[in-house]
Short mmCIF file of C-alpha atoms and ligand atoms in Angstrom, two decimals:
data_model
loop_
_atom_site.label_atom_id
_atom_site.label_comp_id
_atom_site.label_asym_id
_atom_site.label_seq_id
_atom_site.Cartn_x
_atom_site.Cartn_y
_atom_site.Cartn_z
CA MET A 24 -20.68 -2.83 -9.46
CA ILE A 25 -17.52 -4.74 -9.13
CA LEU A 26 -14.91 -2.61 -8.75
CA GLU A 27 -11.99 -3.86 -10.26
CA GLY A 28 -8.66 -3.16 -9.99
CA LYS A 29 -7.13 -4.20 -13.32
CA THR A 30 -8.41 -1.36 -15.46
CA LEU A 31 -7.26 1.19 -13.18
CA ALA A 32 -3.86 -0.39 -12.74
CA ALA A 33 -3.44 -0.94 -16.32
CA LEU A 34 -3.61 2.89 -16.95
CA ILE A 35 -1.45 3.67 -14.43
CA ARG A 36 1.22 1.37 -15.68
CA ASP A 37 0.59 2.15 -19.55
CA THR A 38 2.08 5.51 -18.50
CA LEU A 39 5.35 3.56 -17.65
CA PRO A 40 7.87 2.42 -19.94
CA ALA A 41 7.72 5.63 -21.67
CA ARG A 42 8.97 7.73 -18.46
CA ALA A 43 11.58 5.02 -17.41
CA ALA A 44 12.91 5.43 -20.91
CA VAL A 45 12.93 9.08 -20.47
CA CYS A 46 14.92 8.78 -17.03
CA ALA A 47 17.15 5.92 -18.79
CA GLN A 48 17.43 8.58 -21.23
CA LYS A 49 18.99 11.44 -18.69
CA LEU A 50 20.49 9.38 -16.25
CA GLY A 51 22.84 7.10 -18.31
CA ARG A 52 21.63 4.19 -17.10
CA LYS A 53 17.96 2.43 -16.33
CA PRO A 54 16.13 3.60 -12.73
CA LYS A 55 16.72 0.83 -10.27
CA LEU A 56 14.59 -0.62 -7.57
CA ALA A 57 15.90 -2.34 -4.49
CA GLY A 58 13.96 -5.07 -2.60
CA ILE A 59 14.09 -6.38 0.65
CA GLY A 60 13.61 -9.97 0.28
CA TRP A 61 12.52 -12.08 3.60
CA ALA A 62 11.40 -15.34 2.52
CA ALA A 63 9.79 -16.01 5.79
CA ASP A 64 6.82 -13.85 5.46
CA TYR A 65 5.31 -15.86 2.34
CA GLY A 66 2.64 -13.05 1.12
CA SER A 67 5.41 -10.47 0.65
CA TYR A 68 8.12 -12.43 -0.60
CA VAL A 69 5.35 -13.29 -3.39
CA TYR A 70 4.48 -9.72 -3.59
CA LEU A 71 7.94 -8.41 -3.86
CA LYS A 72 8.60 -10.92 -6.81
CA LYS A 73 5.61 -10.05 -8.62
CA GLU A 74 7.18 -6.30 -7.83
CA VAL A 75 10.15 -6.70 -9.37
CA GLU A 76 8.66 -8.62 -12.41
CA ALA A 77 6.98 -5.65 -12.96
CA ALA A 78 9.20 -3.39 -12.98
CA GLN A 79 11.96 -5.47 -15.16
CA LYS A 80 9.22 -4.83 -18.18
CA THR A 81 8.75 -1.58 -17.81
CA GLY A 82 12.10 -0.38 -18.15
CA ILE A 83 13.49 -0.57 -14.74
CA ASP A 84 16.34 -2.59 -13.44
CA ALA A 85 15.67 -4.75 -10.24
CA GLN A 86 17.45 -6.18 -7.03
CA VAL A 87 16.40 -8.55 -4.11
CA ILE A 88 18.82 -8.23 -1.27
CA ASP A 89 17.76 -11.76 1.01
CA ILE A 90 17.36 -11.20 4.54
CA THR A 91 17.35 -14.58 7.19
CA GLU A 92 16.16 -14.79 10.56
CA ASN A 93 20.32 -15.24 11.19
CA THR A 94 20.91 -11.45 9.64
CA THR A 95 21.06 -9.05 12.69
CA HIS A 96 20.03 -5.65 13.33
CA ALA A 97 23.11 -4.23 13.00
CA GLU A 98 23.73 -5.26 9.52
CA PHE A 99 20.09 -4.75 8.25
CA LEU A 100 20.38 -1.34 9.58
CA GLN A 101 23.73 -0.78 7.19
CA ILE A 102 22.24 -2.37 4.23
CA ILE A 103 18.83 0.36 4.63
CA LYS A 104 21.39 2.99 5.46
CA ASN A 105 23.95 1.88 1.93
CA LEU A 106 21.05 1.22 0.06
CA SER A 107 20.02 5.09 1.07
CA SER A 108 22.85 6.04 0.38
CA SER A 109 23.60 4.38 -3.34
CA ARG A 110 23.82 6.79 -6.15
CA THR A 111 22.80 3.85 -8.13
CA ILE A 112 19.58 2.81 -6.21
CA ASP A 113 16.67 5.25 -6.84
CA ALA A 114 13.74 2.99 -5.05
CA LEU A 115 13.53 0.79 -1.90
CA LEU A 116 11.04 -1.37 -0.88
CA VAL A 117 11.37 -3.06 2.26
CA PRO A 118 8.58 -6.24 3.76
CA LYS A 119 6.19 -4.73 6.03
CA PRO A 120 5.80 -5.94 8.68
CA LEU A 121 9.13 -6.34 9.33
CA PRO A 122 11.07 -9.41 10.81
CA LYS A 123 9.93 -9.64 14.56
CA HIS A 124 14.19 -9.50 15.57
CA LEU A 125 14.45 -5.73 13.59
CA ASN A 126 13.56 -2.78 15.46
CA THR A 127 11.15 -1.55 13.74
CA LEU A 128 11.58 2.43 14.47
CA GLU A 129 15.22 2.12 13.98
CA VAL A 130 14.45 0.89 10.43
CA TRP A 131 12.03 3.66 9.47
CA GLU A 132 14.23 6.30 10.34
CA ASN A 133 17.28 5.35 8.95
CA LEU A 134 15.54 4.36 5.40
CA ALA A 135 16.01 7.74 2.97
CA ALA A 136 12.14 9.26 2.24
CA GLU A 137 12.84 10.10 -1.30
CA LYS A 138 13.69 6.50 -2.29
CA ASP A 139 11.33 4.89 0.53
CA ILE A 140 8.51 3.50 -3.03
CA ASP A 141 5.91 2.49 -0.02
CA GLY A 142 6.23 5.52 2.51
CA SER A 143 7.28 3.23 5.38
CA SER A 144 9.78 5.78 6.43
CA VAL A 145 9.13 8.15 9.71
CA LEU A 146 9.94 10.98 7.25
CA SER A 147 7.04 10.29 5.22
CA MET A 148 4.78 9.24 7.36
CA GLY A 149 5.05 12.49 9.40
CA ARG A 150 4.44 14.16 6.17
CA LEU A 151 1.71 12.49 5.69
CA PHE A 152 -0.21 13.35 8.70
CA MET A 153 0.88 17.12 8.46
CA CYS A 154 -1.07 16.98 5.64
CA LYS A 155 -4.40 18.37 6.18
CA ASN A 156 -6.15 18.62 2.57
CA TRP A 157 -5.77 16.35 -0.79
CA LYS A 158 -3.72 18.81 -2.23
CA GLU A 159 -1.02 18.53 0.42
CA VAL A 160 -1.23 14.59 0.26
CA GLU A 161 -0.34 15.02 -3.65
CA THR A 162 2.55 17.76 -3.38
CA MET A 163 4.13 16.25 -0.27
CA ARG A 164 7.85 14.85 -0.52
CA GLY A 165 8.12 11.24 0.06
CA PHE A 166 5.28 9.10 -0.67
CA PRO A 167 2.02 7.83 1.07
CA PRO A 168 1.91 4.02 1.68
CA ALA A 169 1.10 2.29 -1.72
CA THR A 170 -1.52 0.09 -0.33
CA ALA A 171 -3.31 3.24 1.61
CA MET A 172 -3.12 5.35 -2.24
CA ALA A 173 -4.67 2.53 -4.29
CA VAL A 174 -7.57 2.61 -2.28
CA MET A 175 -8.00 6.86 -2.42
CA LYS A 176 -7.11 6.06 -6.46
CA LEU A 177 -9.58 2.93 -6.60
CA LEU A 178 -11.97 5.20 -5.29
CA GLU A 179 -11.43 8.24 -7.24
CA HIS A 180 -11.36 6.28 -10.45
CA TYR A 181 -14.99 5.04 -9.85
CA LYS A 182 -15.90 8.83 -8.59
CA ILE A 183 -17.30 7.67 -5.49
CA ASN A 184 -17.79 10.71 -3.84
CA LEU A 185 -15.75 10.78 -0.03
CA SER A 186 -16.84 14.23 0.99
CA GLY A 187 -18.78 14.33 4.12
CA ALA A 188 -19.12 10.27 3.28
CA GLU A 189 -19.28 8.51 6.84
CA VAL A 190 -16.64 5.68 6.16
CA ALA A 191 -15.56 2.80 8.35
CA VAL A 192 -12.05 1.74 8.37
CA ILE A 193 -11.53 -1.71 9.51
CA GLY A 194 -8.00 -1.98 10.93
CA ARG A 195 -5.49 0.40 12.20
CA SER A 196 -2.02 -0.84 10.73
CA ALA A 197 0.66 1.71 9.91
CA THR A 198 0.28 0.35 6.87
CA VAL A 199 -2.98 0.43 5.58
CA GLY A 200 -5.52 1.20 8.32
CA LYS A 201 -3.80 4.50 10.01
CA PRO A 202 -2.70 6.16 7.00
CA LEU A 203 -5.91 5.35 4.75
CA ALA A 204 -8.15 6.70 7.84
CA HIS A 205 -5.88 10.35 7.93
CA MET A 206 -6.18 10.44 3.51
CA LEU A 207 -9.79 10.09 3.81
CA THR A 208 -10.15 12.65 6.03
CA CYS A 209 -8.26 14.47 3.78
CA LYS A 210 -11.05 14.15 1.27
CA ASP A 211 -13.51 15.23 4.20
CA ALA A 212 -14.99 12.29 4.40
CA THR A 213 -15.65 11.11 8.52
CA VAL A 214 -13.97 8.76 9.11
CA LYS A 215 -14.37 6.14 11.77
CA ILE A 216 -11.49 3.36 12.80
CA CYS A 217 -12.38 -0.40 13.93
CA HIS A 218 -10.00 -3.18 15.38
CA SER A 219 -9.92 -6.22 17.45
CA ARG A 220 -11.19 -3.97 20.76
CA THR A 221 -13.71 -2.70 18.97
CA LYS A 222 -17.16 -3.48 21.39
CA ASP A 223 -19.53 -4.53 18.34
CA LEU A 224 -17.83 -4.33 15.06
CA ALA A 225 -21.95 -4.65 13.51
CA ALA A 226 -23.04 -1.55 14.80
CA ALA A 227 -19.45 0.35 14.22
CA LEU A 228 -20.11 -0.31 10.77
CA GLN A 229 -24.27 0.45 10.10
CA ASN A 230 -24.47 3.66 9.75
CA SER A 231 -21.49 3.40 7.26
CA ASP A 232 -21.53 4.59 3.90
CA ILE A 233 -18.62 3.01 2.44
CA VAL A 234 -16.41 0.27 4.53
CA ILE A 235 -12.53 -0.61 3.99
CA SER A 236 -11.27 -3.50 5.70
CA ALA A 237 -7.98 -4.75 6.21
CA ILE A 238 -7.81 -6.57 8.85
CA GLY A 239 -6.41 -9.88 7.43
CA LYS A 240 -8.91 -12.51 7.83
CA ALA A 241 -10.33 -14.36 5.28
CA ARG A 242 -14.17 -13.35 4.84
CA PHE A 243 -14.80 -12.03 7.91
CA VAL A 244 -16.82 -9.29 6.94
CA LYS A 245 -20.68 -10.38 6.54
CA SER A 246 -24.07 -8.27 4.52
CA SER A 247 -25.29 -8.40 8.08
CA MET A 248 -22.26 -6.01 9.36
CA ILE A 249 -22.96 -3.10 5.90
CA LYS A 250 -26.15 -1.12 5.68
CA ASN A 251 -27.86 -1.15 2.17
CA GLY A 252 -26.19 -0.23 -0.57
CA ALA A 253 -22.61 0.27 1.31
CA VAL A 254 -19.70 0.55 -1.08
CA VAL A 255 -16.96 -1.88 -0.05
CA ILE A 256 -13.59 -2.17 -0.35
CA ASP A 257 -11.73 -5.31 0.67
CA VAL A 258 -7.56 -4.32 1.34
CA GLY A 259 -7.10 -8.01 2.87
CA THR A 260 -5.64 -10.80 1.45
CA ASN A 261 -5.90 -14.11 2.75
CA GLN A 262 -5.42 -17.56 2.53
CA ASP A 263 -8.98 -19.99 3.57
CA ALA A 264 -8.84 -23.17 4.87
CA GLN A 265 -8.35 -25.03 2.09
CA GLY A 266 -5.85 -22.96 0.29
CA VAL A 267 -7.89 -20.22 -1.84
CA PHE A 268 -6.78 -16.64 -2.03
CA CYS A 269 -9.70 -14.85 -0.33
CA GLY A 270 -10.08 -10.74 1.11
CA ASP A 271 -11.65 -9.97 4.62
CA VAL A 272 -14.96 -9.87 2.86
CA ASP A 273 -17.50 -12.24 1.78
CA PHE A 274 -17.89 -11.40 -1.59
CA GLU A 275 -20.39 -13.85 -2.18
CA ASP A 276 -22.42 -12.86 0.54
CA VAL A 277 -21.72 -8.85 0.46
CA LYS A 278 -22.18 -8.77 -3.43
CA ASN A 279 -25.70 -8.21 -3.60
CA LYS A 280 -26.35 -5.80 -0.18
CA ALA A 281 -23.20 -3.57 -1.45
CA SER A 282 -23.90 -0.62 -4.28
CA GLN A 283 -19.89 -1.41 -5.29
CA ILE A 284 -17.27 -3.71 -4.42
CA THR A 285 -13.91 -4.78 -5.42
CA PRO A 286 -12.72 -7.83 -5.93
CA VAL A 287 -9.94 -10.35 -4.20
CA PRO A 288 -7.85 -11.53 -6.41
CA GLY A 289 -8.40 -8.07 -8.86
CA GLY A 290 -9.18 -5.08 -6.50
CA VAL A 291 -6.51 -3.15 -4.54
CA GLY A 292 -3.65 -5.33 -5.40
CA PRO A 293 -3.15 -4.91 -8.69
CA VAL A 294 -3.50 -0.90 -7.71
CA THR A 295 -0.72 -1.21 -4.76
CA LEU A 296 1.56 -2.92 -7.37
CA ALA A 297 1.12 -0.13 -10.25
CA CYS A 298 1.21 2.84 -7.38
CA LEU A 299 4.42 1.22 -6.59
CA LEU A 300 6.05 0.76 -9.93
CA GLU A 301 4.64 4.32 -10.49
CA ASN A 302 6.43 5.70 -7.35
CA ILE A 303 9.72 4.14 -8.88
CA ILE A 304 9.43 6.54 -11.85
CA ILE A 305 8.12 8.98 -9.81
CA SER A 306 11.34 9.06 -7.09
CA VAL A 307 13.78 9.29 -10.43
CA GLU A 308 12.28 12.36 -11.89
CA ARG A 309 12.29 14.38 -8.73
CA GLY A 310 15.78 13.38 -7.78
CA LEU A 311 16.14 14.43 -11.90
CA GLU A 312 14.10 17.71 -11.30
CA LYS A 313 16.87 18.50 -8.48
CA VAL A 314 20.33 18.59 -10.83
P1 LIG B 9 -1.96 -5.58 10.49
O1 LIG B 9 -1.16 -5.49 10.46
O2 LIG B 9 -1.86 -7.73 11.20
O3 LIG B 9 -3.58 -5.17 10.82
C1 LIG B 9 -4.79 -5.95 11.58
C2 LIG B 9 -5.50 -5.04 11.85
O4 LIG B 9 -7.00 -5.71 11.59
C3 LIG B 9 -5.16 -4.82 13.43
O5 LIG B 9 -5.28 -3.16 13.65
C4 LIG B 9 -5.99 -5.25 13.89
O6 LIG B 9 -6.94 -4.85 15.36
C5 LIG B 9 -7.50 -5.55 12.86
N1 LIG B 9 -8.41 -6.85 13.80
C6 LIG B 9 -8.04 -7.80 13.68
N2 LIG B 9 -8.69 -8.81 13.40
C7 LIG B 9 -9.88 -8.31 13.98
C8 LIG B 9 -11.30 -8.01 13.91
N3 LIG B 9 -12.02 -9.42 14.18
N4 LIG B 9 -12.35 -7.44 13.87
C9 LIG B 9 -11.60 -5.81 13.87
N5 LIG B 9 -10.27 -5.80 13.19
C10 LIG B 9 -10.02 -6.43 13.26
O7 LIG B 9 -2.22 -6.03 9.21
P2 LIG B 9 -2.24 -4.91 7.77
O8 LIG B 9 -0.50 -4.70 7.24
O9 LIG B 9 -2.72 -3.98 7.93
O10 LIG B 9 -2.92 -5.97 6.37
C11 LIG B 9 -4.15 -6.01 6.27
C12 LIG B 9 -4.74 -7.09 5.93
O11 LIG B 9 -4.80 -6.22 4.05
C13 LIG B 9 -4.27 -8.35 5.43
O12 LIG B 9 -5.26 -9.11 4.32
C14 LIG B 9 -2.46 -7.65 4.20
O13 LIG B 9 -2.45 -9.13 3.72
C15 LIG B 9 -3.38 -6.63 3.29
N6 LIG B 9 -2.89 -6.25 2.59
C16 LIG B 9 -2.82 -5.99 1.12
C17 LIG B 9 -2.30 -5.20 0.20
C18 LIG B 9 -2.65 -5.51 -1.05
O14 LIG B 9 -2.07 -4.33 -1.93
N7 LIG B 9 -3.97 -5.80 -1.52
C19 LIG B 9 -1.31 -4.47 0.99
C20 LIG B 9 -0.97 -4.34 2.25
C21 LIG B 9 -1.60 -5.56 3.00
P3 LIG B 9 -5.03 -4.37 16.28
O15 LIG B 9 -4.70 -3.52 16.17
O16 LIG B 9 -6.70 -4.63 17.73
O17 LIG B 9 -4.63 -6.10 16.42
#
């Protein structure tokens, strides 16, 4: 069975224009997203452009602030502080990973958690890791990282049981692997985190009911690495040697051994975009509740 993400993404997105309109009426202006554009990272730039386009279709204003290798850390930090305190910007999207010449931790420390729709701020990350169960994740202030949330929503949508399940997450980044592993434990899964120093990846994956790959290597996960009937979730977005867009999982090789599998494109990606869009609206709704 193919766990396609487009249907779920459409379900999430369908509710948003009406909610955006209510927000606009109460605010006296449209909700507004500001995104930082770092064109040198082609993947994250394309992603930002898609999000901006989707936001505008939803009734959300969007602005892109481009930075270059000449943008100093001090200048970038000031941009983040200004946007975080702006009364007319409701949501912020900052590229991950940040350009190497910027001090990542200081940026995430100064990003306002209530506007940080991709859950990168130190506050949101800290709050997420304090959660003991799923209810606490769902009600936490700030946001969990959107890609990790998209995977959780896909698993929930397709009714894949996590309680007591053995799950292997390949990848330990702060963007996907680590927060996702923690969120899975909040739904009572037993989680193994694998990475580039895992000695025998195939052996580590063999007993896993669910394998989630977030490594960034085209078609790296083969059928020989997973057990019969495993659920396989592919977070990776890669280009192969021929320039073809593909996931971390060798879909054609794995699809007959897995019981359920996400495609790339059309799996986790569209749900991530939908989660980010919904987070823009949630950030405004939460702000209005406080007034
Ligand atoms: P990242 O920061 O580069 O992390 C990659 C992780 O994979 C690291 O933990 C690394 O291990 C591990 N790894 C690399 N090679 C490995 C190998 N041969 N065996 C086992 N583990 C290996 O990447 P990321 O930001 O987490 O993103 C991962 C992928 O997801 C990328 O393709 C990215 O484009 C994609 N992505 C997709 C979405 C979406 O919405 N679909 C959103 C975000 C990211 P070490 O820690 O040991 O180096």
